Amino acid sequence: MERLTHPVLVNGEPREIAAETLAEALTALGYEGAVVATALNGEFVPQRKRAATPLAEGDRIEIVAPRQGG
Amino acid sequence: MKPLEFYGRTFGSRLLLGTSQYPSPAVLAAAVRASEAEIVTVSLRREAARAREGQDFWRLIRDLGVNVLPNTAGCHSVKEAVTTAQMAREVFATSWIKLEVIGEADTLQPDVFGLVEAARLLAADGFEVFPYTTEDLVVAERLLEAGCKVLMPWGAPIGSGQGLNNPFGLRALRAHFPEIPLVVDAGVGLPSHAAAAMELGYDAILLNTAVAKAGDPVAMARAFGGAIAAGRTAYLAGPMPPRDMAAPSTPVLGRANLT
């Protein structure tokens, strides 16, 4: 089956990703092995659910990591 | 001496230190060590795939061996704060959350209505919530009803360094909730501000900018650690009540007549 390319927003930036799920998108974008949390269209997606979370055109993906905080 | 307790866990240090705005990661690490803080605050921000900035930061924090208290800084709505808390729980593997729902841009004053709502949702979902709030007694009561077991009123606006803008309000909060751990969070600029809050009977101080933006953050971290410990000791020692008139400390009886 040919891979679908989805126009999506990754951390606010428009991207074309050849990925059908959120897990595939993280791999395609180069986040493998990184400690990150994800949200799709404003909803938290736990790590264990990323592989079962399909992507659709126009999805907003947020990928965050630990950072300095007060 | 009763140790500091948050959600059933006890701590020796009463200083919670923020990790932001230090001149370098090395200075941050040295300041945390010098402060003897056992809890540091952290956040979540967008991570670029190949920059890995957050990965390096997380490694540094883990190497310090401290407890992390993730925040929801910058969230202006209940939904943003709840989603951020959920992401933080997974990334940091803790159910602790410093809950910030910001209501006003100039003062970074909490939106106390959103705060109570978010606290209720998060507590029901198993989070242990540290709400960044004001000294308002009614809001405090609502936060406790929502499931919070600690309260973190501001001393002054975040990053302002003004100290304790409403000592009366902070004293009233302490008096109303004698059994609840109370942390002054935000606005502390000097070790004397921190000591003053501890002398009021506050349980701990959370600060960031006052250390990070000091000329020598490591020395300032040490100064805060000392001031907070001194303030706590003073509170337990029972400060004298102030009075309007002078009272000679040297005995009057037995004074020589030298006229």
Tab-separated table of N, CA and C in Angstrom, chain A residues 10-13 15 27-39 41-48 50 62-70, chain B residues 17-21 28 41-50 52-55 57-58 62 71 79 83 86-88 90-92 98 100 206 208:
chain	number	residue	atom	x	y	z
A	10	VAL	N	3.222	20.659	12.733
A	10	VAL	CA	4.044	20.084	13.795
A	10	VAL	C	4.646	21.246	14.580
A	11	ASN	N	4.253	21.353	15.829
A	11	ASN	CA	4.683	22.487	16.670
A	11	ASN	C	4.492	23.815	15.936
A	12	GLY	N	3.372	23.910	15.267
A	12	GLY	CA	3.009	25.158	14.606
A	12	GLY	C	3.553	25.327	13.198
A	13	GLU	N	4.446	24.417	12.774
A	13	GLU	CA	5.049	24.530	11.441
A	13	GLU	C	4.341	23.582	10.465
A	15	ARG	N	3.957	20.883	7.775
A	15	ARG	CA	4.843	19.799	7.316
A	15	ARG	C	4.034	18.799	6.509
A	27	THR	N	8.679	9.033	14.328
A	27	THR	CA	9.851	8.385	13.738
A	27	THR	C	10.283	9.136	12.476
A	28	ALA	N	9.298	9.451	11.629
A	28	ALA	CA	9.606	10.136	10.373
A	28	ALA	C	10.248	11.505	10.626
A	29	LEU	N	9.854	12.138	11.701
A	29	LEU	CA	10.373	13.480	11.998
A	29	LEU	C	11.727	13.443	12.713
A	30	GLY	N	12.104	12.262	13.204
A	30	GLY	CA	13.416	12.143	13.841
A	30	GLY	C	13.402	12.240	15.352
A	31	TYR	N	12.285	11.894	15.976
A	31	TYR	CA	12.199	11.971	17.443
A	31	TYR	C	12.482	10.635	18.132
A	32	GLU	N	12.900	9.652	17.370
A	32	GLU	CA	13.071	8.332	17.967
A	32	GLU	C	14.045	8.381	19.152
A	33	GLY	N	13.653	7.779	20.250
A	33	GLY	CA	14.518	7.740	21.427
A	33	GLY	C	14.454	8.982	22.306
A	34	ALA	N	13.787	10.024	21.845
A	34	ALA	CA	13.724	11.257	22.634
A	34	ALA	C	12.607	11.168	23.670
A	35	VAL	N	12.839	11.806	24.822
A	35	VAL	CA	11.809	11.900	25.856
A	35	VAL	C	10.890	13.059	25.480
A	36	VAL	N	9.730	12.721	24.962
A	36	VAL	CA	8.774	13.755	24.556
A	36	VAL	C	7.361	13.328	24.957
A	37	ALA	N	6.483	14.303	25.038
A	37	ALA	CA	5.056	14.031	25.191
A	37	ALA	C	4.348	14.632	23.980
A	38	THR	N	3.199	14.062	23.664
A	38	THR	CA	2.515	14.485	22.440
A	38	THR	C	1.064	14.857	22.709
A	39	ALA	N	0.602	15.788	21.880
A	39	ALA	CA	-0.819	16.128	21.877
A	39	ALA	C	-1.256	16.238	20.424
A	41	ASN	N	-4.293	17.853	18.186
A	41	ASN	CA	-5.430	18.780	18.184
A	41	ASN	C	-5.853	19.177	19.601
A	42	GLY	N	-4.843	19.427	20.425
A	42	GLY	CA	-5.099	19.915	21.769
A	42	GLY	C	-5.395	18.853	22.805
A	43	GLU	N	-5.433	17.580	22.391
A	43	GLU	CA	-5.700	16.494	23.350
A	43	GLU	C	-4.420	15.694	23.561
A	44	PHE	N	-4.128	15.399	24.818
A	44	PHE	CA	-2.962	14.577	25.153
A	44	PHE	C	-3.085	13.191	24.542
A	45	VAL	N	-2.022	12.727	23.910
A	45	VAL	CA	-1.978	11.343	23.415
A	45	VAL	C	-0.843	10.623	24.140
A	46	PRO	N	-1.173	9.685	25.034
A	46	PRO	CA	-0.121	8.965	25.760
A	46	PRO	C	0.754	8.161	24.790
A	47	GLN	N	1.965	7.922	25.228
A	47	GLN	CA	2.922	7.182	24.407
A	47	GLN	C	2.339	5.857	23.906
A	48	ARG	N	1.658	5.140	24.796
A	48	ARG	CA	1.158	3.805	24.433
A	48	ARG	C	0.057	3.858	23.368
A	50	ARG	N	0.105	6.125	20.793
A	50	ARG	CA	0.547	6.823	19.568
A	50	ARG	C	0.422	5.937	18.326
A	62	GLU	N	1.496	18.496	18.608
A	62	GLU	CA	2.427	19.188	19.509
A	62	GLU	C	3.367	18.155	20.109
A	63	ILE	N	4.648	18.451	20.061
A	63	ILE	CA	5.664	17.552	20.612
A	63	ILE	C	6.503	18.373	21.584
A	64	VAL	N	6.439	18.014	22.866
A	64	VAL	CA	7.116	18.807	23.892
A	64	VAL	C	8.093	17.946	24.680
A	65	ALA	N	9.048	18.626	25.293
A	65	ALA	CA	10.085	17.937	26.075
A	65	ALA	C	10.389	18.762	27.320
A	66	PRO	N	11.123	18.165	28.268
A	66	PRO	CA	11.470	18.901	29.482
A	66	PRO	C	12.224	20.182	29.156
A	67	ARG	N	11.950	21.195	29.920
A	67	ARG	CA	12.614	22.474	29.712
A	67	ARG	C	12.689	23.203	31.046
A	68	GLN	N	13.539	24.212	31.109
A	68	GLN	CA	13.684	25.023	32.310
A	68	GLN	C	12.326	25.618	32.697
A	69	GLY	N	12.080	25.694	34.007
A	69	GLY	CA	10.804	26.245	34.456
A	69	GLY	C	10.906	26.820	35.853
A	70	GLY	N	10.005	27.765	36.146
A	70	GLY	CA	10.012	28.407	37.463
A	70	GLY	C	8.810	28.014	38.288
B	17	LEU	N	13.407	25.336	44.150
B	17	LEU	CA	14.125	26.231	43.246
B	17	LEU	C	13.702	26.033	41.792
B	18	GLY	N	13.470	27.137	41.114
B	18	GLY	CA	13.198	27.096	39.680
B	18	GLY	C	14.492	26.905	38.900
B	19	THR	N	14.366	26.412	37.671
B	19	THR	CA	15.552	26.041	36.889
B	19	THR	C	15.758	26.950	35.677
B	20	SER	N	15.009	28.046	35.604
B	20	SER	CA	15.003	28.878	34.410
B	20	SER	C	15.923	30.091	34.555
B	21	GLN	N	16.401	30.584	33.430
B	21	GLN	CA	17.102	31.872	33.318
B	21	GLN	C	18.509	31.911	33.901
B	28	LEU	N	23.407	26.582	36.753
B	28	LEU	CA	22.156	26.025	37.282
B	28	LEU	C	22.451	24.848	38.217
B	41	THR	N	11.620	23.068	40.012
B	41	THR	CA	10.505	23.168	39.071
B	41	THR	C	11.034	23.106	37.636
B	42	VAL	N	10.224	22.509	36.787
B	42	VAL	CA	10.573	22.335	35.372
B	42	VAL	C	9.318	22.589	34.543
B	43	SER	N	9.501	22.666	33.234
B	43	SER	CA	8.352	22.909	32.360
B	43	SER	C	8.413	21.989	31.150
B	44	LEU	N	7.456	22.140	30.281
B	44	LEU	CA	7.446	21.446	28.987
B	44	LEU	C	7.361	22.502	27.900
B	45	ARG	N	8.209	22.363	26.899
B	45	ARG	CA	8.151	23.272	25.760
B	45	ARG	C	8.374	22.475	24.478
B	46	ARG	N	7.976	23.086	23.363
B	46	ARG	CA	8.141	22.431	22.073
B	46	ARG	C	9.596	22.007	21.854
B	47	GLU	N	9.760	20.794	21.358
B	47	GLU	CA	11.090	20.248	21.092
B	47	GLU	C	11.280	20.103	19.591
B	48	ALA	N	12.342	20.693	19.072
B	48	ALA	CA	12.673	20.499	17.656
B	48	ALA	C	13.345	19.137	17.511
B	49	ALA	N	13.015	18.449	16.411
B	49	ALA	CA	13.415	17.049	16.277
B	49	ALA	C	14.908	16.849	16.469
B	50	ARG	N	15.706	17.669	15.834
B	50	ARG	CA	17.141	17.380	15.882
B	50	ARG	C	17.915	18.276	16.835
B	52	ARG	N	17.162	18.710	20.132
B	52	ARG	CA	17.292	17.920	21.364
B	52	ARG	C	17.668	18.748	22.598
B	53	GLU	N	17.251	20.004	22.589
B	53	GLU	CA	17.571	20.883	23.716
B	53	GLU	C	17.012	20.331	25.028
B	54	GLY	N	15.771	19.857	24.952
B	54	GLY	CA	15.127	19.340	26.150
B	54	GLY	C	15.773	18.066	26.668
B	55	GLN	N	16.324	17.281	25.759
B	55	GLN	CA	16.932	16.023	26.176
B	55	GLN	C	18.169	16.296	27.039
B	57	PHE	N	18.744	19.059	28.744
B	57	PHE	CA	18.303	19.647	30.014
B	57	PHE	C	17.824	18.556	30.973
B	58	TRP	N	17.069	17.623	30.462
B	58	TRP	CA	16.501	16.555	31.287
B	58	TRP	C	17.607	15.674	31.871
B	62	ARG	N	18.223	15.103	35.862
B	62	ARG	CA	18.254	13.753	36.440
B	62	ARG	C	19.560	13.495	37.182
B	71	ASN	N	5.600	22.364	35.954
B	71	ASN	CA	4.607	23.429	36.018
B	71	ASN	C	3.751	23.465	34.753
B	79	LYS	N	-8.203	24.045	29.863
B	79	LYS	CA	-7.887	22.947	28.941
B	79	LYS	C	-6.380	22.851	28.703
B	83	THR	N	-4.150	19.614	29.844
B	83	THR	CA	-3.395	18.847	28.844
B	83	THR	C	-1.900	18.886	29.158
B	86	GLN	N	-1.158	16.544	31.959
B	86	GLN	CA	-1.163	15.150	31.505
B	86	GLN	C	0.148	14.802	30.796
B	87	MET	N	0.622	15.720	29.966
B	87	MET	CA	1.887	15.475	29.268
B	87	MET	C	3.042	15.423	30.251
B	88	ALA	N	3.003	16.307	31.255
B	88	ALA	CA	4.075	16.357	32.253
B	88	ALA	C	4.131	15.071	33.074
B	90	GLU	N	3.426	12.117	32.155
B	90	GLU	CA	4.077	11.045	31.388
B	90	GLU	C	5.579	11.278	31.266
B	91	VAL	N	5.966	12.488	30.907
B	91	VAL	CA	7.383	12.764	30.654
B	91	VAL	C	8.210	12.690	31.941
B	92	PHE	N	7.701	13.270	33.013
B	92	PHE	CA	8.479	13.369	34.244
B	92	PHE	C	8.182	12.231	35.226
B	98	LYS	N	2.668	21.640	39.460
B	98	LYS	CA	2.504	23.027	39.892
B	98	LYS	C	1.527	23.657	38.911
B	100	GLU	N	-0.566	26.314	37.237
B	100	GLU	CA	-0.683	27.747	36.941
B	100	GLU	C	-1.732	27.917	35.866
B	206	LEU	N	9.165	28.976	47.163
B	206	LEU	CA	9.515	28.603	45.793
B	206	LEU	C	9.979	29.865	45.078
B	208	ASN	N	12.829	31.498	41.801
B	208	ASN	CA	13.645	31.220	40.631
B	208	ASN	C	14.509	32.441	40.262
